[in-house]
Short mmCIF file of C-alpha atoms (C1' of nucleotides) in Angstrom, two decimals:
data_model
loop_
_atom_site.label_atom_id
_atom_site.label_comp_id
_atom_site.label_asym_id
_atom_site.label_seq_id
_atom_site.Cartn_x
_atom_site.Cartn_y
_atom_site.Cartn_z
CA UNK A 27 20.28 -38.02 16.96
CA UNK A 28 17.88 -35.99 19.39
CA UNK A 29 14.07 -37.85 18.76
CA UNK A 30 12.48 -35.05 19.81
CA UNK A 31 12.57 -33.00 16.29
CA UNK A 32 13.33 -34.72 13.55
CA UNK A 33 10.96 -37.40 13.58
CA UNK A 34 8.18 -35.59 13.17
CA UNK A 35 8.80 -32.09 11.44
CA UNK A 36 5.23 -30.52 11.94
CA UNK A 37 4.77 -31.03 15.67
CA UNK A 38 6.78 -28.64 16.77
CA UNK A 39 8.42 -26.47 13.69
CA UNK A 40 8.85 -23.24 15.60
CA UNK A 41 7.30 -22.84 18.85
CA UNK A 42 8.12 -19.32 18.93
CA UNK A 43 5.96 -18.62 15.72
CA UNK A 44 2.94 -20.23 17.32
CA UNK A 45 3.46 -18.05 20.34
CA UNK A 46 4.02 -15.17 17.55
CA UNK A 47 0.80 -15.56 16.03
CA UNK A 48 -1.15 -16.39 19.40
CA UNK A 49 0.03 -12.63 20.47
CA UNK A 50 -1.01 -10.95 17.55
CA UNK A 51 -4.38 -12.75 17.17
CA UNK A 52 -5.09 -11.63 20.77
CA UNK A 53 -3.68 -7.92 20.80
CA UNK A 54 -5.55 -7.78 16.58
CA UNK A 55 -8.71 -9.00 18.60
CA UNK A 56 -8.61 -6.64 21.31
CA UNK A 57 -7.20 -3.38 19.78
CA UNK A 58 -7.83 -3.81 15.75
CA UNK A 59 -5.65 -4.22 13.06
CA UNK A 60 -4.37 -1.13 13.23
CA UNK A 61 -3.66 -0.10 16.54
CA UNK A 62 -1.00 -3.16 17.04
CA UNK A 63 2.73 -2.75 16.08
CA UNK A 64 5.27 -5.36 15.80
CA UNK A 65 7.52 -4.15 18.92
CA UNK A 66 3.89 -4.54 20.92
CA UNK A 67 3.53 -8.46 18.99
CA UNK A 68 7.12 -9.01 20.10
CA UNK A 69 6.66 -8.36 23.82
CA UNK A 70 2.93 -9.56 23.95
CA UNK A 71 5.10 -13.15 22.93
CA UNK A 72 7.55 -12.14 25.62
CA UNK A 73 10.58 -12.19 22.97
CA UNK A 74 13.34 -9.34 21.50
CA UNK A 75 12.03 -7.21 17.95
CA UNK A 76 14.87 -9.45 16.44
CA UNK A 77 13.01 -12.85 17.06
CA UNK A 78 10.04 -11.36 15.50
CA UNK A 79 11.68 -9.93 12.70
CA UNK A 80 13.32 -13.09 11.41
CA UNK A 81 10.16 -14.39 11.21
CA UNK A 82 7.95 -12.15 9.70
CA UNK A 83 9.47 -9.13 8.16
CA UNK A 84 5.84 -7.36 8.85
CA UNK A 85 2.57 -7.16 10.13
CA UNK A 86 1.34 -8.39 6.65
CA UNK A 87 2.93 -11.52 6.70
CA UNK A 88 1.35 -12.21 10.34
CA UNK A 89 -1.81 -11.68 8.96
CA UNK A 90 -1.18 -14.28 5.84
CA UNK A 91 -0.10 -16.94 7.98
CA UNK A 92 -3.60 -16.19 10.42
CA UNK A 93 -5.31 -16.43 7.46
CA UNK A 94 -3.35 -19.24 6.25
CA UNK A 95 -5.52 -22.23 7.81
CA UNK A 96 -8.56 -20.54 6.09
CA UNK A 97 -7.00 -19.22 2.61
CA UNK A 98 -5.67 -23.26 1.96
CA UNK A 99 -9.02 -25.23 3.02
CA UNK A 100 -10.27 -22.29 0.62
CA UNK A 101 -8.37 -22.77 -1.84
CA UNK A 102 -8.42 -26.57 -1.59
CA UNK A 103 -11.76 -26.61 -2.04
CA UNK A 104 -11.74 -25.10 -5.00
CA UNK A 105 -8.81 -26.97 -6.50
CA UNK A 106 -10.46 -29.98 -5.48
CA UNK A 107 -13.46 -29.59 -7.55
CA UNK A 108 -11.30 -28.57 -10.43
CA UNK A 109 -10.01 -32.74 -10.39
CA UNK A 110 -13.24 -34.11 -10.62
CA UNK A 111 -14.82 -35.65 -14.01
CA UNK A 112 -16.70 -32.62 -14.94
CA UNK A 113 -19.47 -33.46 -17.96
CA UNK A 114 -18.86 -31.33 -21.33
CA UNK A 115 -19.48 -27.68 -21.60
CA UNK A 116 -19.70 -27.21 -17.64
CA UNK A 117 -16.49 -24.73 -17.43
CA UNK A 118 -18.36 -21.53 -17.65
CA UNK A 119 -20.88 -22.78 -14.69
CA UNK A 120 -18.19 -23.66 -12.93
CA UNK A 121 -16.60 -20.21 -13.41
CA UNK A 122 -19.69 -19.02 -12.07
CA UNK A 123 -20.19 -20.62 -8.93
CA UNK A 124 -16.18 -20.14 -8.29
CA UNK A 125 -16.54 -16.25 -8.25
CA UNK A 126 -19.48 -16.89 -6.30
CA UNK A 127 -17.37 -18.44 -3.58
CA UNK A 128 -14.67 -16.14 -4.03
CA UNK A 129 -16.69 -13.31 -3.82
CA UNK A 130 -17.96 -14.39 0.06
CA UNK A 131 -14.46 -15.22 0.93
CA UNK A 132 -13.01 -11.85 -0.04
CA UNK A 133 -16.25 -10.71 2.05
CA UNK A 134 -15.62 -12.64 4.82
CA UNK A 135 -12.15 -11.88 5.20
CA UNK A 136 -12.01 -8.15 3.41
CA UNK A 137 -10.21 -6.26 6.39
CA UNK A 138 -7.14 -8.64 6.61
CA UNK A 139 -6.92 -9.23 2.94
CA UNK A 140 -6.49 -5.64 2.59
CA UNK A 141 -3.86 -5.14 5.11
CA UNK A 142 -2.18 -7.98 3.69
CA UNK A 143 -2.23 -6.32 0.26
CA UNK A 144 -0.80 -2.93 1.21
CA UNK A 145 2.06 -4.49 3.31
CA UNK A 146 2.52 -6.73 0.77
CA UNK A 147 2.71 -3.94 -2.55
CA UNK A 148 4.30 -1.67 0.07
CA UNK A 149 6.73 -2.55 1.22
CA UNK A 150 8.84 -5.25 -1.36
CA UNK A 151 8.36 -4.13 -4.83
CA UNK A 152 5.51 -6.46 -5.54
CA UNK A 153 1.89 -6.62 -7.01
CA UNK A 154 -1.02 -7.60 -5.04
CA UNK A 155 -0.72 -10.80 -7.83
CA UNK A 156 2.54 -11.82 -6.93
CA UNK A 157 0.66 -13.10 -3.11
CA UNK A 158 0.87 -16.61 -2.79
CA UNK A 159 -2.73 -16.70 -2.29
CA UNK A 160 -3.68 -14.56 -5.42
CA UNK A 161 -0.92 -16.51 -7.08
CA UNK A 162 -2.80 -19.81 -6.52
CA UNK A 163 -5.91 -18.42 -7.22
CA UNK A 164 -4.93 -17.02 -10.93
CA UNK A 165 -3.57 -20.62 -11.55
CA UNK A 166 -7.01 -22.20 -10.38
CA UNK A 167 -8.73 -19.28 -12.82
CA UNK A 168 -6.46 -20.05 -15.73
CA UNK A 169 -7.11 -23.29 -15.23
CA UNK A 170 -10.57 -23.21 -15.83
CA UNK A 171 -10.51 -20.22 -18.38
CA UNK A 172 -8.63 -22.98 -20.84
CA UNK A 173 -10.94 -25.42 -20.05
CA UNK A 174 -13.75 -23.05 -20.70
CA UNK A 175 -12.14 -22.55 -24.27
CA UNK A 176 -11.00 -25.80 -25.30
CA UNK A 177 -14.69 -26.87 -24.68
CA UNK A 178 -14.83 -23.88 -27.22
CA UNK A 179 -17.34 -21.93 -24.26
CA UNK A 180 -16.18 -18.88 -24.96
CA UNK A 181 -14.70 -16.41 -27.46
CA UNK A 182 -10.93 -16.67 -28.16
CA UNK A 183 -9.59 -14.35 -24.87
CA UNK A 184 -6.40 -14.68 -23.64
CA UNK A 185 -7.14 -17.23 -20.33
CA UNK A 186 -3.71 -16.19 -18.97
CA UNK A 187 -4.86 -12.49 -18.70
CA UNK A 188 -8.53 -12.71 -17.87
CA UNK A 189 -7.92 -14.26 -15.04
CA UNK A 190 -5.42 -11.78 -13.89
CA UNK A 191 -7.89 -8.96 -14.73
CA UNK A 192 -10.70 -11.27 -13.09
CA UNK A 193 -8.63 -11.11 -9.50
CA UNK A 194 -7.78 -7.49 -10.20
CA UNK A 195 -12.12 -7.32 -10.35
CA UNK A 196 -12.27 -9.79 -7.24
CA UNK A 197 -9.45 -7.72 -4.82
CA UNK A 198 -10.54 -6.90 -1.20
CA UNK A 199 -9.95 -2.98 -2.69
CA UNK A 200 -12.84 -3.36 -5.19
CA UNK A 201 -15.13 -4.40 -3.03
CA UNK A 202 -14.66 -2.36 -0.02
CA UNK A 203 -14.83 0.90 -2.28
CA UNK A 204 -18.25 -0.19 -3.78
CA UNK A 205 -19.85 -1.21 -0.37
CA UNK A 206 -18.64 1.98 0.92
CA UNK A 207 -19.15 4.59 -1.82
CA UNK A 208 -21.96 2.73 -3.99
CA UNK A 209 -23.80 0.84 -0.78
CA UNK A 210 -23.88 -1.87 -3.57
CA UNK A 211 -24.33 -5.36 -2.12
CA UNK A 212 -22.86 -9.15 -2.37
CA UNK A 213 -25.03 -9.74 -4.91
CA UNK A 214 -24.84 -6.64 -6.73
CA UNK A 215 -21.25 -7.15 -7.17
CA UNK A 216 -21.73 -10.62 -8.14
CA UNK A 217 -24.12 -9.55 -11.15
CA UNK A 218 -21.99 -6.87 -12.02
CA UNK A 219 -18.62 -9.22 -12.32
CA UNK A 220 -21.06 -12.01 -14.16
CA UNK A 221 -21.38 -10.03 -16.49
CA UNK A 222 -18.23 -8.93 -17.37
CA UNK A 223 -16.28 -12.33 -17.12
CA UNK A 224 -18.98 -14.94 -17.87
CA UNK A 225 -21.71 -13.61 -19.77
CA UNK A 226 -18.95 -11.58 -21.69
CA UNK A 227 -16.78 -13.61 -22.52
CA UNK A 228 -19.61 -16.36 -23.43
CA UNK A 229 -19.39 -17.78 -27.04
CA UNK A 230 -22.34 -17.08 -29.01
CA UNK A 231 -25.26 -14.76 -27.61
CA UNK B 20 -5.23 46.22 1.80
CA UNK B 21 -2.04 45.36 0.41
CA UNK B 22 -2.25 44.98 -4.06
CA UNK B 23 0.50 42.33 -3.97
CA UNK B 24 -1.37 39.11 -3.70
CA UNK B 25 -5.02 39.40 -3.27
CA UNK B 26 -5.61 40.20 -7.04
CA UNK B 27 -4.18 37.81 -8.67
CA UNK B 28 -4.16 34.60 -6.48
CA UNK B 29 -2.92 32.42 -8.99
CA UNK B 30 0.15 34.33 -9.34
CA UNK B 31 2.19 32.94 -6.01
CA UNK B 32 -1.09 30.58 -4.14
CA UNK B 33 2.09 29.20 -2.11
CA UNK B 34 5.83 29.67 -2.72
CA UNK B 35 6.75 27.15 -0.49
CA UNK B 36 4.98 24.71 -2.27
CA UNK B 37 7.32 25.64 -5.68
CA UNK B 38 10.23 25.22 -3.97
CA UNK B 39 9.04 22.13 -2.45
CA UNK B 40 8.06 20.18 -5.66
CA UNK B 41 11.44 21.55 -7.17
CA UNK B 42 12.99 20.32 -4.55
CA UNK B 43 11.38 16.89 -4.87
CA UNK B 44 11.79 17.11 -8.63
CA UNK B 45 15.04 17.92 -8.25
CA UNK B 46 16.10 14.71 -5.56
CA UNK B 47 13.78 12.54 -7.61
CA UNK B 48 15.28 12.58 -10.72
CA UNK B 49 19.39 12.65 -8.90
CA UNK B 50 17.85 9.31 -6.63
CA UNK B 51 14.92 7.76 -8.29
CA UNK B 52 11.56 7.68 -6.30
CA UNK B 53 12.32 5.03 -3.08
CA UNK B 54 15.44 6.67 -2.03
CA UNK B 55 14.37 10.28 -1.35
CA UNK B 56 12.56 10.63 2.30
CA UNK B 57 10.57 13.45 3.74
CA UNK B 58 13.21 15.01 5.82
CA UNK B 59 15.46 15.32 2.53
CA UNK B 60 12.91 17.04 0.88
CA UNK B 61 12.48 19.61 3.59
CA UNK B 62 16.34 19.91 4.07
CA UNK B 63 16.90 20.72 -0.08
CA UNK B 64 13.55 23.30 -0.06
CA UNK B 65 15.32 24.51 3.00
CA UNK B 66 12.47 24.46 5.22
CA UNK B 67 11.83 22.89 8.59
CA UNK B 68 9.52 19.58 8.52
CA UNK B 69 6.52 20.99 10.51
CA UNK B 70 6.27 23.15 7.01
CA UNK B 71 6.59 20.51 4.94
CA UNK B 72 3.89 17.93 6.32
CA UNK B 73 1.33 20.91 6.78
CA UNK B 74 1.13 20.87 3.24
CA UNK B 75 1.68 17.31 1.60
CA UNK B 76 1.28 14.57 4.20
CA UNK B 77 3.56 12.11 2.14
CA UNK B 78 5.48 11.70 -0.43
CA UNK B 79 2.69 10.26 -2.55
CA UNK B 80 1.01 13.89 -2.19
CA UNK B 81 4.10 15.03 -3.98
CA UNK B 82 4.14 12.68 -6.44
CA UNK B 83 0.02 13.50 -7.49
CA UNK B 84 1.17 17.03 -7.73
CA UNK B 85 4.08 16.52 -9.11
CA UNK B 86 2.12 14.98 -11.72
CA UNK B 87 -0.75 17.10 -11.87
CA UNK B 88 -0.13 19.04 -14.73
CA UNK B 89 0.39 16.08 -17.09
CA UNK B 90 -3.00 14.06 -15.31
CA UNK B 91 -5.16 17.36 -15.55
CA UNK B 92 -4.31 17.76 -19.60
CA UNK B 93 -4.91 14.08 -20.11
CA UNK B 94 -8.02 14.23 -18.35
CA UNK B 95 -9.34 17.22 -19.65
CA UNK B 96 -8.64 15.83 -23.17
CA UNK B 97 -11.06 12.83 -23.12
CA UNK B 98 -13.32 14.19 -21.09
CA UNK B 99 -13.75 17.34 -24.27
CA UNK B 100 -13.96 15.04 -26.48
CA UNK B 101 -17.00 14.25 -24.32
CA UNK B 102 -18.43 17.67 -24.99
CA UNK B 103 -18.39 17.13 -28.95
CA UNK B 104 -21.34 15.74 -30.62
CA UNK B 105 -20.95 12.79 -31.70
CA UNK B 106 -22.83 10.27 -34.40
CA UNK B 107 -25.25 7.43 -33.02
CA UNK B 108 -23.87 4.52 -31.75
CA UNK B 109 -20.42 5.56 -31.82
CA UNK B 110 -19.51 5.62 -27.92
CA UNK B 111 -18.27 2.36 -27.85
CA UNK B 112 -15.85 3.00 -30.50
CA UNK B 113 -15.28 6.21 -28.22
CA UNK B 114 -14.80 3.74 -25.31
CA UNK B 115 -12.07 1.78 -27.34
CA UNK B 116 -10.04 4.79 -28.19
CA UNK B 117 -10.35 6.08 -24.90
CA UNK B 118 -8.59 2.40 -23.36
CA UNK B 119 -5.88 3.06 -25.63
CA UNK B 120 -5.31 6.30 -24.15
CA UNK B 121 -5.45 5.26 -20.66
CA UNK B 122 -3.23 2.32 -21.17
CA UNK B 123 -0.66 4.51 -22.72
CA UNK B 124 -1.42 6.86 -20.03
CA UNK B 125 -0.33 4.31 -17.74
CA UNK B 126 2.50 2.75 -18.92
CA UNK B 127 3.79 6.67 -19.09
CA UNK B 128 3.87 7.43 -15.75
CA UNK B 129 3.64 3.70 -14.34
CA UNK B 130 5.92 3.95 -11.67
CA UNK B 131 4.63 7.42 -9.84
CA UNK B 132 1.17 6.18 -10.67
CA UNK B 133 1.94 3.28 -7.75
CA UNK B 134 4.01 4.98 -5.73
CA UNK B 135 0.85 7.73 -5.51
CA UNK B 136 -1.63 4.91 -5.20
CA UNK B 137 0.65 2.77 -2.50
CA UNK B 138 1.03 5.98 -0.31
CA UNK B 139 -2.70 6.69 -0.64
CA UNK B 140 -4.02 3.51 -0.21
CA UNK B 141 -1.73 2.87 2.98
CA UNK B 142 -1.94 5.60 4.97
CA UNK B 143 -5.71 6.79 4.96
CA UNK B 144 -8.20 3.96 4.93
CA UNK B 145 -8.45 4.75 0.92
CA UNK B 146 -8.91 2.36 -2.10
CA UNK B 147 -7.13 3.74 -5.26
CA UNK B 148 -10.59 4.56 -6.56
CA UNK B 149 -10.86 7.68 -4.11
CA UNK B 150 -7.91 8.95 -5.63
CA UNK B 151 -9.12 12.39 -7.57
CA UNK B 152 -7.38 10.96 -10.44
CA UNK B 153 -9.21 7.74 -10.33
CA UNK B 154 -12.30 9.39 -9.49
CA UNK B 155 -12.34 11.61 -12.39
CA UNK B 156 -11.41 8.65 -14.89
CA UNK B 157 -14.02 7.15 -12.84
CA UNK B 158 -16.31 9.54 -13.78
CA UNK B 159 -15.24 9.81 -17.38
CA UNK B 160 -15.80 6.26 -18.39
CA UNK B 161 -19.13 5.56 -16.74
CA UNK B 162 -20.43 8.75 -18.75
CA UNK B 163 -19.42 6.76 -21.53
CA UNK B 164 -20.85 3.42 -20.58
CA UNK B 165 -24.70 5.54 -20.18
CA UNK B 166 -23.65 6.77 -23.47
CA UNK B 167 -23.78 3.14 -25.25
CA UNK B 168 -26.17 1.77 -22.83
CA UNK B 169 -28.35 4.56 -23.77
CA UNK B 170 -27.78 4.03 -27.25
CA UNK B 171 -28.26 0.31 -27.03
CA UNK B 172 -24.85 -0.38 -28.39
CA UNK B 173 -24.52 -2.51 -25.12
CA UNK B 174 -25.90 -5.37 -22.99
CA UNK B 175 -27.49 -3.74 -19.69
CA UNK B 176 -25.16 -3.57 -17.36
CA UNK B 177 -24.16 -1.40 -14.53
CA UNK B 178 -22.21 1.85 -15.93
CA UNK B 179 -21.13 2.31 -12.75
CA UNK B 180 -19.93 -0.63 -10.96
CA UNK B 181 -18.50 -1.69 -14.88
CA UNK B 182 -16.28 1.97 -14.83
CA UNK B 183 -14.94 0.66 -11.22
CA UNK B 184 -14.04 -2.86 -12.27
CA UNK B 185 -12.37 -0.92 -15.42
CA UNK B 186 -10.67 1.14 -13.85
CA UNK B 187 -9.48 -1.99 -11.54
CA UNK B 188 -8.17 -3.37 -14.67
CA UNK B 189 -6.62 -0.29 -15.59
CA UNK B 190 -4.33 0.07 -12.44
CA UNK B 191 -0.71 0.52 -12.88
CA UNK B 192 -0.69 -2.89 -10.82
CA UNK B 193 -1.88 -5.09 -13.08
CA UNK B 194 0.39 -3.47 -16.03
CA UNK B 195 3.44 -3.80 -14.05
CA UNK B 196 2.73 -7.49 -13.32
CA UNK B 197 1.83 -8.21 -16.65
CA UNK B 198 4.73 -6.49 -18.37
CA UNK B 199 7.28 -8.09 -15.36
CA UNK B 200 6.01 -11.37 -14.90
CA UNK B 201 4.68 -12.31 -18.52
CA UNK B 202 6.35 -10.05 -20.68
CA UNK B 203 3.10 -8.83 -22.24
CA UNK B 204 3.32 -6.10 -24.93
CA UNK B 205 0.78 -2.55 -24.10
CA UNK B 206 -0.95 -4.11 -27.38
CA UNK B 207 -1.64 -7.22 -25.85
CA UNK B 208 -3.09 -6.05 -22.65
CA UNK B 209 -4.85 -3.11 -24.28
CA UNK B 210 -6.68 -6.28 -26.42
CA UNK B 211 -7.21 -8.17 -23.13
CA UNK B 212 -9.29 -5.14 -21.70
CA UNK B 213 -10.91 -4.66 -25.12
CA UNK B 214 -11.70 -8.08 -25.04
CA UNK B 215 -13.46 -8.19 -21.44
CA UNK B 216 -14.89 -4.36 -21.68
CA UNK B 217 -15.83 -3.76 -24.96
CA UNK B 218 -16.84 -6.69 -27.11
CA UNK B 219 -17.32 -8.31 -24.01
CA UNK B 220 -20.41 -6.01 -23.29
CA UNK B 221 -21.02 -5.58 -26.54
CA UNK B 222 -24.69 -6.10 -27.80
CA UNK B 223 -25.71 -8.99 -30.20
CA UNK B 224 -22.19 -10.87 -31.25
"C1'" DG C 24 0.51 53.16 17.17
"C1'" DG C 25 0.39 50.10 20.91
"C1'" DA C 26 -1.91 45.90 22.34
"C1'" DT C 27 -4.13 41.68 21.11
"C1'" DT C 28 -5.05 37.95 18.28
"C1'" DA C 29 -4.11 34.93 14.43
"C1'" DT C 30 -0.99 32.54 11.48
"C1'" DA C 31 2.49 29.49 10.51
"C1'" DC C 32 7.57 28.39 10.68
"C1'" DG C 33 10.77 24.94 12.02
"C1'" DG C 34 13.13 22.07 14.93
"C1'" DA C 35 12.73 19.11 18.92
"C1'" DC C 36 10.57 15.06 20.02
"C1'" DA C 37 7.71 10.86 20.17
"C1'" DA C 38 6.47 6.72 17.70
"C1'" DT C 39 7.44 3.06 14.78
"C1'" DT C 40 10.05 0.31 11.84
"C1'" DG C 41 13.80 -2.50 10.75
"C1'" DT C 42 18.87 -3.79 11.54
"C1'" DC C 43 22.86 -5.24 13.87
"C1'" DC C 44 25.76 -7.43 16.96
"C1'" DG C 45 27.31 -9.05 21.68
"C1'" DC C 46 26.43 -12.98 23.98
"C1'" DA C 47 24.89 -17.39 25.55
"C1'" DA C 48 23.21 -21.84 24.73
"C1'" DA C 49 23.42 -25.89 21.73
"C1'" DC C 50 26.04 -28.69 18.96
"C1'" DA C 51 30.15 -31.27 16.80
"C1'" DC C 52 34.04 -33.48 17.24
"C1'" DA C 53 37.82 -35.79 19.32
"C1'" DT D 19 34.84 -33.61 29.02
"C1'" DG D 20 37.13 -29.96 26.83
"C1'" DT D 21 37.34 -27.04 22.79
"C1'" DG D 22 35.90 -24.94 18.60
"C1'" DT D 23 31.89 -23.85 15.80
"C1'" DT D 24 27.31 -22.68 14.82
"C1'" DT D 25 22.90 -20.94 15.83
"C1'" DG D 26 19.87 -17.67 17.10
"C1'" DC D 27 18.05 -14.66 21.01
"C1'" DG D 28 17.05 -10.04 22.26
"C1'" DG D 29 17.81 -5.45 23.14
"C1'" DA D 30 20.34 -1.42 21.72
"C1'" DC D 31 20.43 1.46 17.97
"C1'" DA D 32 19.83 3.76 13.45
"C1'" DA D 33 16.45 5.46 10.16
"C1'" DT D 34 12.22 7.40 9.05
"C1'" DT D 35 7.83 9.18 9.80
"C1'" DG D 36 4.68 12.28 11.71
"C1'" DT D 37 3.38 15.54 15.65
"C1'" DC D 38 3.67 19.26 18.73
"C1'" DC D 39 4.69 23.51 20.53
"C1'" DG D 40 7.74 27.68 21.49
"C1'" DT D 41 8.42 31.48 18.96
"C1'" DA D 42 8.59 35.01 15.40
"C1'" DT D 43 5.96 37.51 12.09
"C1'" DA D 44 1.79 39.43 10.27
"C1'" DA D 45 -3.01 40.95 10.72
"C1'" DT D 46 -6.67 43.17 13.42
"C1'" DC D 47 -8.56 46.06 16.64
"C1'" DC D 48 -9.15 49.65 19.71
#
DNA sequence: GGATTATACGGACAATTGTCCGCAAACACA
DNA sequence: TGTGTTTGCGGACAATTGTCCGTATAATCC
């Protein structure tokens, strides 16, 4: 029994995928997203196409495990908050501040989030839902879309589906079309999904 | 001047482009959408490739035309029903029927609806809501948001960035995922959306 | 009507993606 | 330590996309 690896699985799990990602974060930084290939990632990390390949079928997946460190603190944070005692009737402002949050990470993060999407739905034949990290985000929405209704916040809506239509509203796509067609800002779009998935929804009023 | 084709331009605009979508038609419906390529296309419409990519730059281009006639008589139905007067207060019943078009619209022609919006989305720095077809229904329902919000049927929101989000909603996307991954029924979703964009902005109740 | 320019066809070719397999190093077992 | 097995590296290669340019045909102009 070799000590070296199987004591301690996360300290070194695949030192060629660390090299993997160091070369694409460095070529993505100097030439953009788009102008980097995968045969260009594979000899950046001074290894054959296959090497690459077995590892991340494309540039997409690259991309989701660079964002990875950022998506799970993300979405950790927001799970997090979803354990603590919350008082009565506080869903809804939860709800609130959570698209709030979401809103500035799919800002902060737009470019990649879209790449990831299109490799993602393009290749494959999934939805932009079926992502881990919109996967995990619909469960955190659900999650709080029941609350909100067993507290009896809001009308009878199906919690399962408004939060699917809620990430459909809250997809890098959305936003980059109404920045760049409507010049609309954060806050703008914000209002506008506000009012559509808490003010809307809202019981009573 | 030669009477053959500068009278009636409608008669032959392009005859390559015929044979092209026939062709497509043709190794579409033998292979389903994912197995025909480019090069196949040109080989059946027995042209060379350099012809083929001057005048659709993928196969998504195809697939919009290919569609074309069936997208321009669905548009141009709602948006003459537009054109008709119509009693007070009444658009967001209008809205509602509309939905149910769209949705059936959708679940129609589901599949070439994302292979179009895929290949547009990809290629191009495009969000599906450039798409003409997107554009127009974009178009279309904000028209019909002013409508209500002019005739105080509806809470004041933003026509605009509301038609967007819709439309969002509305993608082929989110009905594939629904239908795949939670077996919804088109009634069910087509209540979700009526739930979020019509009683949702609904004023008073 | 002969020369010049414009148009556009189509296949060769470059670029990129993704697969496959020969080969070598690591491992397992006796 | 020798032998058989497994793993997985990496580059050659196939598949596909998209571009480019030599060339033929049509239009325009003296």
């Amino acid at each position: 029994m070799t000590p070296s690896k199987p004591i301690v699985p996360s300290a070194a799990p695949d030192p060629y995928k660390e090299r993997i990602l160091e070369a694409a974060r460095e070529l993505f930084t100097a030439n953009g997203l788009e102008a980097v290939n995968m045969y260009a990632i594979a000899k950046r990390a001074g290894i054959g196409q296959g090497s690459l390949y077995r590892r991340f079928s494309d540039k997409g997946e690259i991309c989701s495990l660079l964002l990875r460190d950022s998506t799970d603190r993300f979405l950790l944070s927001l799970e997090n908050e979803l354990a603590l005692p919350q008082a009565d009737k506080a869903a809804l402002d939860h709800l609130r501040s959570s698209i709030s949050r979401i809103v500035g990470f799919i800002e902060q993060h737009a470019e990649l989030l879209q790449l990831i999407k299109s490799e993602f739905t393009g290749k494959k034949q999934l939805t932009q839902f079926e992502h881990p990290f919109f996967r995990r985000l619909n469960e955190f929405l659900t999650q709080l879309l029941r609350r909100a209704a067993a507290g009896g916040e809001i009308s009878p809506v199906d919690p399962q589906f408004t939060a699917t239509a809620l990430i459909a509203v809250l997809s890098p796509d959305l936003y980059l079309y109404q920045m760049k067609q409507h010049g609309s800002t954060k806050e703008q779009i914000t209002d506008g999904i506000f009012a559509l998935f808490v003010t809307g929804i809202q019981k009573g009023q």
